[in-house]
CSV table of C-alpha atoms in Angstrom, one decimal:
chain,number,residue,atom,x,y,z
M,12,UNK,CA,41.8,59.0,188.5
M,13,UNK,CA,42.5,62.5,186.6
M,14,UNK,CA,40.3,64.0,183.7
M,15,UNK,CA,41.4,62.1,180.6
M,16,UNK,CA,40.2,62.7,177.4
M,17,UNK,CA,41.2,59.6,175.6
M,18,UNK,CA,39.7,57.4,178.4
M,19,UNK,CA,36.4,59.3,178.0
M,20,UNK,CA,36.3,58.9,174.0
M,21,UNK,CA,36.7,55.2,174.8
M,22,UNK,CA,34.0,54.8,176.9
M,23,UNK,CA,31.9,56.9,174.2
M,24,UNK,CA,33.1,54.2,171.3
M,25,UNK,CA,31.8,51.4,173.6
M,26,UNK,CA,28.4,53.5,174.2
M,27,UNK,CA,28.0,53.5,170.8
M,28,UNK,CA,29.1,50.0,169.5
M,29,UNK,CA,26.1,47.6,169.3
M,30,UNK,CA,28.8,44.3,169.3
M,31,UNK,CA,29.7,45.5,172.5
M,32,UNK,CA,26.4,43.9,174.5
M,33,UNK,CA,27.5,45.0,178.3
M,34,UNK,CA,30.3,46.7,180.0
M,35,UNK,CA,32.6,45.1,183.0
M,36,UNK,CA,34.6,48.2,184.7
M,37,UNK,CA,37.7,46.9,186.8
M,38,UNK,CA,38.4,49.2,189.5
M,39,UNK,CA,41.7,49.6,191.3
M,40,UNK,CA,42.3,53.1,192.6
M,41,UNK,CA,42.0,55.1,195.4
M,42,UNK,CA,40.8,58.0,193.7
M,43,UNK,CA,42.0,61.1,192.0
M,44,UNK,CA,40.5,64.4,191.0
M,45,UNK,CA,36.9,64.6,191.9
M,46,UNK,CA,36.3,65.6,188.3
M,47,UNK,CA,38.1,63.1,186.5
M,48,UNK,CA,36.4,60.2,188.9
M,49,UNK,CA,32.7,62.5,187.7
M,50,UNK,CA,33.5,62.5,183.6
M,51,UNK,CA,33.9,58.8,184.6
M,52,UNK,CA,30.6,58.4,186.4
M,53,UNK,CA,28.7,60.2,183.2
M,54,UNK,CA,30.2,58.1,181.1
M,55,UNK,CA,29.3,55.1,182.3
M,56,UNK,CA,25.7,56.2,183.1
M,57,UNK,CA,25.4,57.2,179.5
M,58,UNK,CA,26.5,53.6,178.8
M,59,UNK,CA,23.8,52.0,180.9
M,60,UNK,CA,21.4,54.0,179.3
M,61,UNK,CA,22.2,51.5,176.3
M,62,UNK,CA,23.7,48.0,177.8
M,63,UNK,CA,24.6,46.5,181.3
M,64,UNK,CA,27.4,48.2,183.4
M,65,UNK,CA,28.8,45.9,186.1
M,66,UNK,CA,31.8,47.6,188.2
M,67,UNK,CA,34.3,45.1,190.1
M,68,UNK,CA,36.1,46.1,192.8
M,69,UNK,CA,40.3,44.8,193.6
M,70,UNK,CA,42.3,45.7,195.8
M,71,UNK,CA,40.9,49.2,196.4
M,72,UNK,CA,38.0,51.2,194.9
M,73,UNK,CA,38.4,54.4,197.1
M,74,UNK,CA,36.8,58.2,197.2
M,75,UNK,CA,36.9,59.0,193.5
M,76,UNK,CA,37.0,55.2,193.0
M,77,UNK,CA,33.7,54.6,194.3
M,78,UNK,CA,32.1,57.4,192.6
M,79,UNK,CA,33.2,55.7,189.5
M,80,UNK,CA,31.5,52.7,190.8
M,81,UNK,CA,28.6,54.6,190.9
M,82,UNK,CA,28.2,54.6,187.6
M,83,UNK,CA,27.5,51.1,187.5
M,84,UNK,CA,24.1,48.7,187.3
M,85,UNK,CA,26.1,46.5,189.8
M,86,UNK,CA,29.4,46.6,192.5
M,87,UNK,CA,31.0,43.6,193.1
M,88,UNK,CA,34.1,43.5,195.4
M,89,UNK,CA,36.3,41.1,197.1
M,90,UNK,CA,36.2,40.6,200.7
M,91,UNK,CA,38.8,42.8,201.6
M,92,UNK,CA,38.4,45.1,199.2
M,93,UNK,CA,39.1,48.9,200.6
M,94,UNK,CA,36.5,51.5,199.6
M,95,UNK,CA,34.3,53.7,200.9
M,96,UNK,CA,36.4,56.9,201.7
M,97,UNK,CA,33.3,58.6,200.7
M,98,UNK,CA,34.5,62.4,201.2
M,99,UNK,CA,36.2,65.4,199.6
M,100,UNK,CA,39.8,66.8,200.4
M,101,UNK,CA,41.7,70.2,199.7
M,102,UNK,CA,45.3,70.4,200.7
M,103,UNK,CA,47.9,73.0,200.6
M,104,UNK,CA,50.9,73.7,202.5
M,105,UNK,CA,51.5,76.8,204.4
M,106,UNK,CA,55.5,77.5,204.8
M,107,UNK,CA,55.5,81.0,205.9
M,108,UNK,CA,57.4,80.6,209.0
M,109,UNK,CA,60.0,78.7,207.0
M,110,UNK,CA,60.6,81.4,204.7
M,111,UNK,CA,61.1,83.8,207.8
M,112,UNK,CA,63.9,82.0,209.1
M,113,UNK,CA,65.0,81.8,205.5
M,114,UNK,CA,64.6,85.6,204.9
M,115,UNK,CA,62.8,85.1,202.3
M,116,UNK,CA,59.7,87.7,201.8
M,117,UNK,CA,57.5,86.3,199.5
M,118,UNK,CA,55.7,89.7,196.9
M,119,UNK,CA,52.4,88.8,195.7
M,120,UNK,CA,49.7,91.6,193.9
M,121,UNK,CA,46.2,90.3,193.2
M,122,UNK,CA,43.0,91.2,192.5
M,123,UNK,CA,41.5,90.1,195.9
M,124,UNK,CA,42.4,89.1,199.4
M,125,UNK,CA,40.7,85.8,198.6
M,126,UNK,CA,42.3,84.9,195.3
M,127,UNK,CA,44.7,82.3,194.9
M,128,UNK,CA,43.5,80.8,198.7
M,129,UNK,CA,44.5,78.9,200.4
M,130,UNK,CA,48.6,80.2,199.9
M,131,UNK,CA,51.4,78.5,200.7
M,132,UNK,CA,53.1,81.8,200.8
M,133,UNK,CA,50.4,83.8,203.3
M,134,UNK,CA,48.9,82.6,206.6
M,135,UNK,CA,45.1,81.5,206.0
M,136,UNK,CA,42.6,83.9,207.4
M,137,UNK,CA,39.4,83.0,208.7
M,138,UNK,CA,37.5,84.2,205.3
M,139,UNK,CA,40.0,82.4,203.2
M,140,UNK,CA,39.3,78.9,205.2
M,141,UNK,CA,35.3,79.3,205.2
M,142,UNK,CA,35.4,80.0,201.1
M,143,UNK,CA,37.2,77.2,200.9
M,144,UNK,CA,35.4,75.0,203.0
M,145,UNK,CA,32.2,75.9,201.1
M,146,UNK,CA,33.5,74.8,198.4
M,147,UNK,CA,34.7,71.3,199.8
M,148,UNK,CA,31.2,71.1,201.5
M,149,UNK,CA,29.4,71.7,197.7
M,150,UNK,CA,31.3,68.8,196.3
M,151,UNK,CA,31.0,66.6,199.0
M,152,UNK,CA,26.8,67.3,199.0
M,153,UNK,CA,27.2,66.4,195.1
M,154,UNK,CA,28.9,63.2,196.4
M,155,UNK,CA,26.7,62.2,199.4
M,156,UNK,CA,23.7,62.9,196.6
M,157,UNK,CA,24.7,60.4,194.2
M,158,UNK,CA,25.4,57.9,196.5
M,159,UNK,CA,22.2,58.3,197.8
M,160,UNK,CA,20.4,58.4,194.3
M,161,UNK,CA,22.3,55.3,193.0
M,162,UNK,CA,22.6,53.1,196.3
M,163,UNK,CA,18.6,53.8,197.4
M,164,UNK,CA,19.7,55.0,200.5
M,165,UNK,CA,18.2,58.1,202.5
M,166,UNK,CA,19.9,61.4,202.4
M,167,UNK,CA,20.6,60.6,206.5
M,168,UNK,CA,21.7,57.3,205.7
M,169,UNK,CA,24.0,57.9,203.1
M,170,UNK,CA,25.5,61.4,205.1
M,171,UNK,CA,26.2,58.8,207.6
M,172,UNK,CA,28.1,56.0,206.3
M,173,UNK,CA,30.0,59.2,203.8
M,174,UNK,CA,32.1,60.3,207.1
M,175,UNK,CA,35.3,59.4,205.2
M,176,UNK,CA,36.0,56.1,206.6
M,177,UNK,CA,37.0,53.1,204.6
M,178,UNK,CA,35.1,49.8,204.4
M,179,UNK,CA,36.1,46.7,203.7
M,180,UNK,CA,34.1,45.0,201.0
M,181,UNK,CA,32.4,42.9,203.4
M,182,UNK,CA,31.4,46.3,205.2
M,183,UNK,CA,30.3,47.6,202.2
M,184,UNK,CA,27.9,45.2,201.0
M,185,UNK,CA,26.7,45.2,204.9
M,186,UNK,CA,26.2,48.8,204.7
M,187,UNK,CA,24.5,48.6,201.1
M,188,UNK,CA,27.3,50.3,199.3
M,189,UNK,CA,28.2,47.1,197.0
M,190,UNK,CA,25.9,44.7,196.1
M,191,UNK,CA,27.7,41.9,196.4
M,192,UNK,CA,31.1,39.6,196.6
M,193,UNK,CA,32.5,38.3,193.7
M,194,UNK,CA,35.1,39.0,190.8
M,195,UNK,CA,34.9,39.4,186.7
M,196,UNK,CA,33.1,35.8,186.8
M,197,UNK,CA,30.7,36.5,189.3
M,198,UNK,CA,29.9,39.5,187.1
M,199,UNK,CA,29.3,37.8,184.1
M,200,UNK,CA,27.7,35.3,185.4
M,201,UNK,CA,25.3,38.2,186.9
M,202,UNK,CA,24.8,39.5,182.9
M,203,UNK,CA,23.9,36.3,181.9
M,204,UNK,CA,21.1,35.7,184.5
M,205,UNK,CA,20.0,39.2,185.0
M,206,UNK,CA,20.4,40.9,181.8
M,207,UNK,CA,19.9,38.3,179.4
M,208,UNK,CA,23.6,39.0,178.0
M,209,UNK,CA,23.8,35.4,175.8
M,210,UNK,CA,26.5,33.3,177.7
M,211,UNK,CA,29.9,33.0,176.3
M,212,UNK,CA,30.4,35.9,175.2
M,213,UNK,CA,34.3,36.9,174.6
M,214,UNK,CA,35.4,39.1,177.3
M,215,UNK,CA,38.1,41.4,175.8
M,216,UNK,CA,39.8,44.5,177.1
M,217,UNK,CA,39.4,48.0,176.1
M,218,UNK,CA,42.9,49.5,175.7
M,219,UNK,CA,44.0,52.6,174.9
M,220,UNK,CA,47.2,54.6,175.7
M,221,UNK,CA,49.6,57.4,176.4
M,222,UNK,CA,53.0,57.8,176.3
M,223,UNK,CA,55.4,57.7,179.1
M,224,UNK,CA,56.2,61.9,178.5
M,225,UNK,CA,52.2,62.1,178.8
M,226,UNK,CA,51.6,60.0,182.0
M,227,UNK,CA,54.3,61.9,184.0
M,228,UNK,CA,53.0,65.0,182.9
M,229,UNK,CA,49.6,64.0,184.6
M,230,UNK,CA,51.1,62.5,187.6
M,231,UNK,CA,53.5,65.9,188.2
M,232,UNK,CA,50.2,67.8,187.8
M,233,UNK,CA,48.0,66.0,190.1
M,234,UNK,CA,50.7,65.8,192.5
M,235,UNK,CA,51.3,69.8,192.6
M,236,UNK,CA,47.6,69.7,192.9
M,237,UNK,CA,47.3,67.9,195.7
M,238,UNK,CA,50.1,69.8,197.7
M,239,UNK,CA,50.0,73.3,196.3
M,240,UNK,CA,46.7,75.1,196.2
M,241,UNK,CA,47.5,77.9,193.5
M,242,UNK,CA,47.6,75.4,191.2
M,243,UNK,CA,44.3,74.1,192.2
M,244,UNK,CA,40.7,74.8,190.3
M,245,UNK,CA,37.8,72.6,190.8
M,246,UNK,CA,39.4,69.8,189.0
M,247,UNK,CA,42.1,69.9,191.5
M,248,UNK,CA,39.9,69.2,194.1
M,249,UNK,CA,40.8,65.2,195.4
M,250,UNK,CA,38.6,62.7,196.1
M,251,UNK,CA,41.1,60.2,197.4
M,252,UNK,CA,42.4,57.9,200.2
M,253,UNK,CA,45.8,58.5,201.7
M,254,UNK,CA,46.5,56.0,203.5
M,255,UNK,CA,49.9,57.3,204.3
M,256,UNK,CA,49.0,60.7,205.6
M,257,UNK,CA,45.6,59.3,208.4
């Protein structure tokens, strides 16, 4: 999940189409930039404002994921869906000691001691790591609100179960985080009865596109985001499950 614009212009298209009577969101991800999965979120809220969101959850609806599910009237998710990962992340690399074995002195002039922190090329210093963990902190309160606000859950409760671990969907709808188990049928079967969205409907895919230059573009940013913080702004901050580096 990244900030895309052409994504976002869909969703707006689908706000704005009265043939369109409600929206299913298929979620598979485990989460991206914490404003891409927040554009995503706004979207769909502005949606439900006008006709049913339903969100269903595969194989993984992580971090940013399940803000996006947020978004959403209604979760579904499989049994062993993974979610949760409820949390906020800010990585960078510190290689300093490398570059001394290397030789290599690293020159760097700048406005302030705390610009361009945390630095792969400089050891962190106390002020440089609370900053930055305030800013983490801001965006995880932002997180742990809405998930309050949209799951009806106390500020405590929600604080609680938003510790960073995963569920599994079956957890989730234990813990009040989905509403329910069930796939795209369940979901339009949910419309139908709930929503009074006329049964048989068509259900047809939104598509649009980028090209393969574009998408690697994205991926090499939001990769160099993840690892190296000078390229980081608040967009680069992740909301995402790594499985591979618990």
């Amino acid at each position: 999940i990244i900030s895309d614009r052409d994504r976002l212009e869909a969703l707006d298209r689908i706000a704005r189409d009265s043939h369109v009577k409600a929206l299913i969101v298929s979620i598979d991800s485990p989460g991206g930039t914490v404003v891409g999965g927040e554009a995503i979120y706004r979207s769909l809220r502005a949606i439900a404002a006008r006709k049913p969101v339903v969100a269903v959850m595969d194989d993984t609806a992580a971090s940013g994921g399940y803000m996006v599910a947020l978004g959403a009237d209604r979760i579904f998710a499989h049994e062993a869906t993974i979610t949760g990962s409820i949390g906020v992340i800010m990585q960078a690399a510190e290689i300093t000691d490398l570059l001394d074995k290397l030789g290599i002195k690293p020159i760097e002039i700048k406005s302030g001691p705390l610009k361009a922190q945390p630095s792969p090329f400089e050891k962190l210093t106390p002020e440089a790591r609370r900053v930055s963990q305030n800013v983490v902190d801001d965006i995880y309160d932002m997180f742990v609100k809405m998930t309050a606000t949209r799951r009806h859950l106390t500020p405590e409760r929600a604080r609680q179960l938003a510790d960073g671990r995963i569920y599994t969907g079956r957890q989730a709808v234990a813990n009040g985080l989905v509403d329910g188990i069930g796939e795209e049928s369940d979901a339009v079967a949910w419309l139908t009865k709930e929503r009074g969205v006329r049964q048989g409907l068509p259900v047809r895919d939104v598509k649009y596109g980028h090209g393969l230059s574009s998408w690697a573009e994205r991926l090499d940013s939001l990769a160099r985001k993840t690892v190296f913080s000078e390229r980081l702004t608040l967009d680069g901050l992740v909301a995402v499950w790594h499985p591979s580096l618990n």
